[in-house]
Coordinates of C-alpha atoms in Angstrom, one line a residue:
X507 CA 0.1 -0.1 0.1
X508 CA 1.1 2.9 -0.9
X509 CA 2.9 5.6 2.0
X510 CA 2.4 2.6 4.0
X511 CA 6.0 3.2 5.6
X512 CA 5.7 6.8 6.0
X513 CA 5.1 6.9 9.6
X514 CA 8.2 4.4 10.7
X515 CA 10.7 5.6 12.6
X516 CA 14.2 5.7 10.8
X517 CA 16.6 3.0 12.5
X518 CA 19.7 4.5 14.4
X519 CA 23.1 2.4 15.2
X520 CA 23.1 1.1 18.7
X521 CA 23.0 3.6 21.7
X522 CA 26.3 3.5 23.8
X523 CA 26.3 2.9 27.0
X524 CA 27.7 6.4 27.9
X525 CA 24.7 7.8 25.6
X526 CA 22.3 5.5 28.0
X527 CA 23.7 6.9 31.2
X528 CA 23.8 10.8 30.0
X529 CA 20.4 10.2 28.8
X530 CA 18.9 8.9 32.0
X531 CA 20.3 11.5 33.5
X532 CA 19.1 14.3 31.2
X533 CA 15.1 12.6 31.6
X534 CA 16.0 13.0 35.5
X535 CA 16.6 17.0 35.3
X536 CA 13.8 17.0 32.9
X537 CA 11.3 15.6 35.5
X538 CA 12.8 18.0 37.8
X539 CA 11.1 20.6 36.2
X540 CA 8.1 19.6 37.5
X541 CA 6.2 19.8 34.2
X542 CA 4.3 16.5 33.2
X543 CA 4.9 16.9 29.3
X544 CA 7.4 17.7 27.2
X545 CA 5.4 19.8 25.3
X546 CA 5.4 22.3 28.7
X547 CA 9.5 21.5 29.2
X548 CA 9.9 22.9 25.3
X549 CA 7.5 25.4 25.8
X550 CA 9.9 26.9 29.0
X551 CA 12.9 26.6 27.5
X552 CA 11.8 29.0 24.5
X553 CA 12.8 31.9 26.5
X554 CA 16.4 30.8 27.6
X555 CA 17.5 28.6 24.7
X556 CA 14.9 28.8 21.5
X557 CA 12.8 26.6 19.8
X558 CA 13.3 23.3 19.8
X559 CA 11.4 20.7 17.6
X560 CA 9.7 17.2 19.3
X561 CA 11.6 14.8 17.5
X562 CA 15.1 16.4 18.4
X563 CA 13.8 17.0 21.9
X564 CA 12.4 12.9 22.0
X565 CA 15.8 11.7 20.8
X566 CA 17.6 14.1 23.4
X567 CA 15.8 12.1 26.2
X568 CA 16.8 8.6 24.7
X569 CA 20.2 9.0 24.0
X570 CA 19.8 9.0 20.3
X571 CA 21.4 11.9 19.6
X572 CA 23.7 14.4 22.1
X573 CA 22.6 17.9 22.7
X574 CA 25.1 20.8 22.5
X575 CA 26.2 22.3 26.0
X576 CA 23.8 25.6 25.5
X577 CA 20.7 23.0 26.1
X578 CA 22.1 20.8 28.8
X579 CA 22.2 24.4 30.4
X580 CA 19.2 25.8 30.0
X581 CA 17.2 22.4 30.8
X582 CA 19.3 22.4 34.3
X583 CA 18.8 26.0 35.0
X584 CA 15.4 25.6 33.9
X585 CA 15.3 22.6 36.4
X586 CA 17.0 24.8 39.5
X587 CA 14.1 27.3 39.3
X588 CA 11.3 24.9 39.4
X589 CA 12.3 22.0 41.5
X590 CA 12.1 21.8 45.1
X591 CA 15.8 23.1 47.5
X592 CA 18.3 20.1 47.4
X593 CA 16.2 17.6 45.3
X594 CA 18.8 18.3 41.9
X595 CA 21.3 16.4 43.3
X596 CA 23.3 16.1 40.2
X597 CA 25.7 19.1 39.8
X598 CA 25.9 20.4 36.0
X599 CA 29.6 19.9 35.8
X600 CA 29.0 16.6 36.1
X601 CA 25.9 16.7 33.8
X602 CA 28.5 18.5 31.0
X603 CA 31.2 16.2 31.9
X604 CA 28.8 13.1 31.3
X605 CA 27.7 15.1 28.1
X606 CA 31.1 15.5 26.6
X607 CA 31.7 11.3 26.8
X608 CA 28.5 10.6 25.6
X609 CA 29.7 13.2 22.6
X610 CA 32.9 11.3 22.4
X611 CA 32.3 7.1 23.0
X612 CA 31.7 5.6 19.8
X613 CA 29.7 2.6 19.5
X614 CA 30.2 -0.1 22.2
X615 CA 29.1 -3.0 20.0
X616 CA 31.6 -5.3 19.3
X617 CA 30.1 -6.9 15.9
X618 CA 29.7 -3.1 14.3
X619 CA 33.4 -3.0 15.4
X620 CA 34.5 -6.0 13.7
X621 CA 32.3 -5.1 11.0
X622 CA 34.0 -1.3 10.9
X623 CA 37.6 -3.3 11.0
X624 CA 36.7 -5.5 7.6
X625 CA 35.9 -2.5 6.1
X626 CA 39.2 -0.8 6.8
X627 CA 40.9 -4.3 5.6
X628 CA 38.8 -4.1 2.2
X629 CA 39.5 0.0 1.7
X630 CA 43.2 -0.5 2.2
X631 CA 43.4 -3.5 -0.2
X632 CA 41.3 -1.8 -2.7
X633 CA 43.0 1.1 -3.0
X634 CA 46.5 -0.9 -2.8
X635 CA 45.4 -2.7 -6.3
X636 CA 43.7 0.8 -7.3
X637 CA 47.6 2.6 -7.0
X638 CA 49.5 -0.3 -8.1
X639 CA 47.3 -1.6 -11.0
X640 CA 47.8 -5.0 -10.1
X641 CA 44.1 -6.0 -9.9
X642 CA 42.0 -8.5 -11.9
X643 CA 41.0 -5.6 -14.1
X644 CA 45.0 -4.8 -14.8
X645 CA 45.7 -5.5 -18.2
X646 CA 47.6 -9.1 -19.8
X647 CA 51.1 -8.7 -20.6
X648 CA 51.9 -8.1 -24.4
X649 CA 51.7 -10.9 -26.3
X650 CA 54.9 -11.6 -28.5
X651 CA 54.4 -11.5 -32.5
X652 CA 55.0 -14.1 -34.8
X653 CA 58.3 -13.6 -36.9
X654 CA 56.7 -12.1 -40.3
X655 CA 57.1 -14.0 -43.7
X656 CA 58.3 -12.6 -46.8
X657 CA 55.4 -11.6 -48.6
X658 CA 53.0 -11.8 -45.4
X659 CA 51.2 -8.9 -44.2
X660 CA 52.2 -7.4 -40.9
X661 CA 50.5 -9.3 -37.8
X662 CA 48.7 -6.8 -35.7
X663 CA 50.1 -7.2 -31.6
X664 CA 49.9 -4.8 -28.6
X665 CA 52.7 -3.5 -29.8
X666 CA 51.6 -1.7 -33.2
X667 CA 48.1 -1.0 -32.8
X668 CA 47.7 2.6 -33.2
X669 CA 45.2 2.9 -30.8
X670 CA 47.5 1.5 -27.7
X671 CA 50.6 2.6 -26.0
X672 CA 52.7 0.6 -23.4
X673 CA 53.3 2.6 -20.2
X674 CA 55.3 0.8 -17.1
X675 CA 53.9 1.9 -13.7
X676 CA 55.6 0.9 -10.7
X677 CA 57.3 -2.4 -12.4
X678 CA 53.8 -3.2 -14.1
X679 CA 53.5 -3.6 -17.9
X680 CA 49.9 -1.4 -18.3
X681 CA 48.8 -0.8 -22.3
X682 CA 46.6 2.5 -22.0
X683 CA 43.7 1.6 -24.7
X684 CA 42.0 4.7 -26.7
X685 CA 37.8 4.3 -25.7
X686 CA 35.0 6.2 -26.8
X687 CA 34.3 8.7 -25.1
X688 CA 30.6 8.1 -23.0
X689 CA 27.9 9.5 -21.0
X690 CA 27.6 8.7 -17.5
X691 CA 24.2 6.6 -16.7
X692 CA 22.2 8.2 -14.5
X693 CA 20.2 6.9 -11.4
X694 CA 16.1 6.5 -10.9
X695 CA 14.1 9.4 -11.2
X696 CA 13.3 9.6 -7.6
X697 CA 14.5 13.1 -6.9
X698 CA 14.5 15.2 -4.2
X699 CA 10.5 14.7 -2.9
X700 CA 10.8 17.9 -0.7
X701 CA 11.8 20.7 -3.2
X702 CA 11.2 21.6 -7.0
X703 CA 14.7 23.2 -7.1
X704 CA 16.5 20.1 -7.6
X705 CA 17.0 19.0 -11.2
X706 CA 14.1 17.0 -12.2
X707 CA 13.8 13.4 -14.9
X708 CA 17.5 13.2 -16.2
X709 CA 16.8 12.8 -19.8
X710 CA 16.4 16.6 -19.8
X711 CA 19.8 16.8 -18.7
X712 CA 21.8 15.5 -21.3
X713 CA 24.2 18.5 -21.9
X714 CA 25.4 17.8 -18.4
X715 CA 26.4 14.0 -18.7
X716 CA 30.3 13.9 -17.7
X717 CA 33.0 12.5 -20.4
X718 CA 35.0 9.8 -19.4
X719 CA 38.3 9.1 -21.4
X720 CA 41.7 7.4 -20.9
X721 CA 44.0 9.1 -18.2
X722 CA 46.4 9.1 -21.3
X723 CA 45.5 10.4 -24.9
X724 CA 47.9 8.8 -27.6
X725 CA 45.8 10.0 -30.7
X726 CA 47.0 13.9 -30.4
X727 CA 43.1 14.5 -30.1
X728 CA 42.7 17.8 -28.1
X729 CA 42.1 17.4 -24.4
X730 CA 38.6 16.2 -22.7
X731 CA 36.3 18.4 -21.7
X732 CA 36.2 19.9 -18.2
X733 CA 35.3 17.9 -15.6
X734 CA 32.7 17.8 -14.4
X735 CA 30.8 20.5 -16.6
X736 CA 29.8 23.1 -15.8
X737 CA 26.0 22.4 -15.2
X738 CA 27.1 19.5 -13.4
X739 CA 28.8 21.8 -10.9
X740 CA 25.9 23.5 -10.7
X741 CA 23.6 21.0 -10.2
X742 CA 25.7 20.1 -7.5
X743 CA 26.3 23.9 -5.6
X744 CA 22.1 23.8 -5.5
X745 CA 22.1 20.7 -3.5
X746 CA 25.5 21.2 -0.9
X747 CA 23.6 24.5 -0.5
X748 CA 20.2 22.5 0.4
X749 CA 22.0 20.0 2.6
X750 CA 23.7 23.3 4.5
X751 CA 20.6 24.6 5.2
X752 CA 19.2 21.7 6.2
X753 CA 21.7 21.2 9.0
X754 CA 20.0 24.1 10.8
X755 CA 16.4 24.2 11.9
X756 CA 14.0 27.2 11.0
X757 CA 14.9 29.0 13.8
X758 CA 18.7 29.0 13.0
X759 CA 19.8 27.8 16.3
X760 CA 19.4 24.1 16.6
X761 CA 21.4 21.6 14.4
X762 CA 18.6 19.7 12.8
X763 CA 21.1 17.5 11.1
X764 CA 18.4 14.8 10.4
X765 CA 16.5 16.6 7.9
X766 CA 19.8 17.0 6.2
X767 CA 20.5 12.7 5.7
X768 CA 16.6 12.5 4.8
X769 CA 17.1 14.9 1.8
X770 CA 20.5 13.7 1.2
X771 CA 18.9 10.2 1.0
X772 CA 16.1 11.0 -1.4
X773 CA 18.7 12.3 -3.9
X774 CA 21.6 9.9 -3.8
X775 CA 19.7 7.6 -6.3
X776 CA 19.5 10.1 -8.9
X777 CA 22.6 12.2 -8.6
X778 CA 25.5 11.5 -11.8
X779 CA 28.9 10.5 -10.8
X780 CA 30.0 13.6 -11.8
X781 CA 27.7 15.4 -9.3
X782 CA 28.5 13.2 -6.6
X783 CA 32.1 13.6 -7.2
X784 CA 31.5 17.8 -6.8
X785 CA 29.1 17.7 -4.1
X786 CA 31.8 15.4 -2.0
X787 CA 34.5 17.9 -2.4
X788 CA 32.1 21.1 -1.5
X789 CA 30.9 18.9 1.3
X790 CA 34.6 18.2 2.8
X791 CA 35.5 22.1 1.8
X792 CA 32.9 23.4 4.1
X793 CA 33.6 20.8 6.8
X794 CA 30.9 18.8 6.7
X795 CA 32.3 15.4 6.3
X796 CA 29.7 13.2 8.0
X797 CA 27.5 14.6 5.2
X798 CA 30.0 13.8 2.4
X799 CA 30.5 10.2 4.1
X800 CA 26.9 9.8 4.5
X801 CA 26.5 11.0 0.3
X802 CA 28.9 8.5 -0.8
X803 CA 27.7 5.3 1.1
X804 CA 24.2 6.2 -0.1
X805 CA 25.2 6.7 -3.7
X806 CA 27.5 3.5 -3.4
X807 CA 24.2 1.3 -2.0
X808 CA 21.3 2.5 -4.1
X809 CA 22.9 3.2 -7.6
X810 CA 24.0 0.2 -10.3
X811 CA 27.8 -1.3 -10.2
X812 CA 28.6 0.8 -13.9
X813 CA 27.3 3.7 -11.8
X814 CA 29.7 3.2 -8.8
X815 CA 32.6 2.3 -10.9
X816 CA 32.0 5.9 -12.8
X817 CA 32.0 7.3 -9.7
X818 CA 35.2 5.8 -8.7
X819 CA 36.9 7.5 -11.7
X820 CA 35.2 11.2 -11.3
X821 CA 36.3 10.8 -7.3
X822 CA 40.0 9.5 -8.3
X823 CA 40.4 12.2 -10.3
X824 CA 39.0 14.7 -8.1
X825 CA 41.7 13.6 -5.7
X826 CA 39.2 12.7 -3.5
X827 CA 40.9 9.6 -1.4
X828 CA 39.2 9.3 1.5
X829 CA 35.6 9.2 -0.6
X830 CA 37.2 6.9 -3.1
X831 CA 38.0 4.2 -0.6
X832 CA 34.7 4.2 1.1
X833 CA 32.8 4.0 -2.2
X834 CA 34.8 1.1 -3.0
X835 CA 34.6 -0.5 0.4
X836 CA 30.7 0.1 0.5
X837 CA 30.3 -1.5 -3.0
X838 CA 32.3 -4.8 -1.9
X839 CA 30.4 -5.0 1.2
X840 CA 27.1 -4.7 -0.9
X841 CA 28.5 -8.2 -3.4
X842 CA 28.9 -10.3 -0.2

């Protein structure tokens, strides 16, 4: 049934013990305010802290998100004003210390730690293959040509084909073969369900297709077009601006990363490899490593294998090594 899953809450990572302890302490402070409903607590916080939406407040109370020090201090001051003298036994300094521990403690789940270790090993292996050319995609050694007999036509070999050239890279002989430029394929037409300024059907954007050529042109042709092309850059810039806008709530006071991640998951299946490369670069420049990694991971999970390969080429060309490794590791995990 259409829309049947709209009311379901997105699954979150397991909550660490440090977050559980901090959330429990935070709930005790909330209960000390004397208000029986969270709505009343949020309304009372409006004067000293600002607006906070219902979902963010609930995540704070359950340890799914860790609030900033301003929220903790505002809630504590509110409890001090309304609770009976001596009933608030937890000092503010200790509560802030618990908050810092909860924010810096990683997920303690042993299975997740093992999975992360496997991903790091796979990441290192794939990056090593990429840089050395020793992977399964590396070209086979050149075959020796049989001696030509008098009157025979020359036999075409890897050495004398006009569209090929042998190069020596890290002691491994590689053959650079000319390919025809191709347009990057695009994903599904899901697009952004939340706004109309993200481009619509991809068939109307043929001009944004990115040309992929060999790293070395052996035919003397003119260099390939700018990569990514300006239209792809503009699309990526609009997407990044919207993601950065979504990291803050409408009041401009409270970070709302959930909204940004929701938008990111909506568009990850429809961006092109060139747009992914540019958007990742812009997010890293803005210090949004988490959003950049989330975009790369969602792309690797939603897009087809050929699109992921083309995205890897685009990220390599943009020198986004960390995102390239994450893309390859996620794709390898998906194949298991």
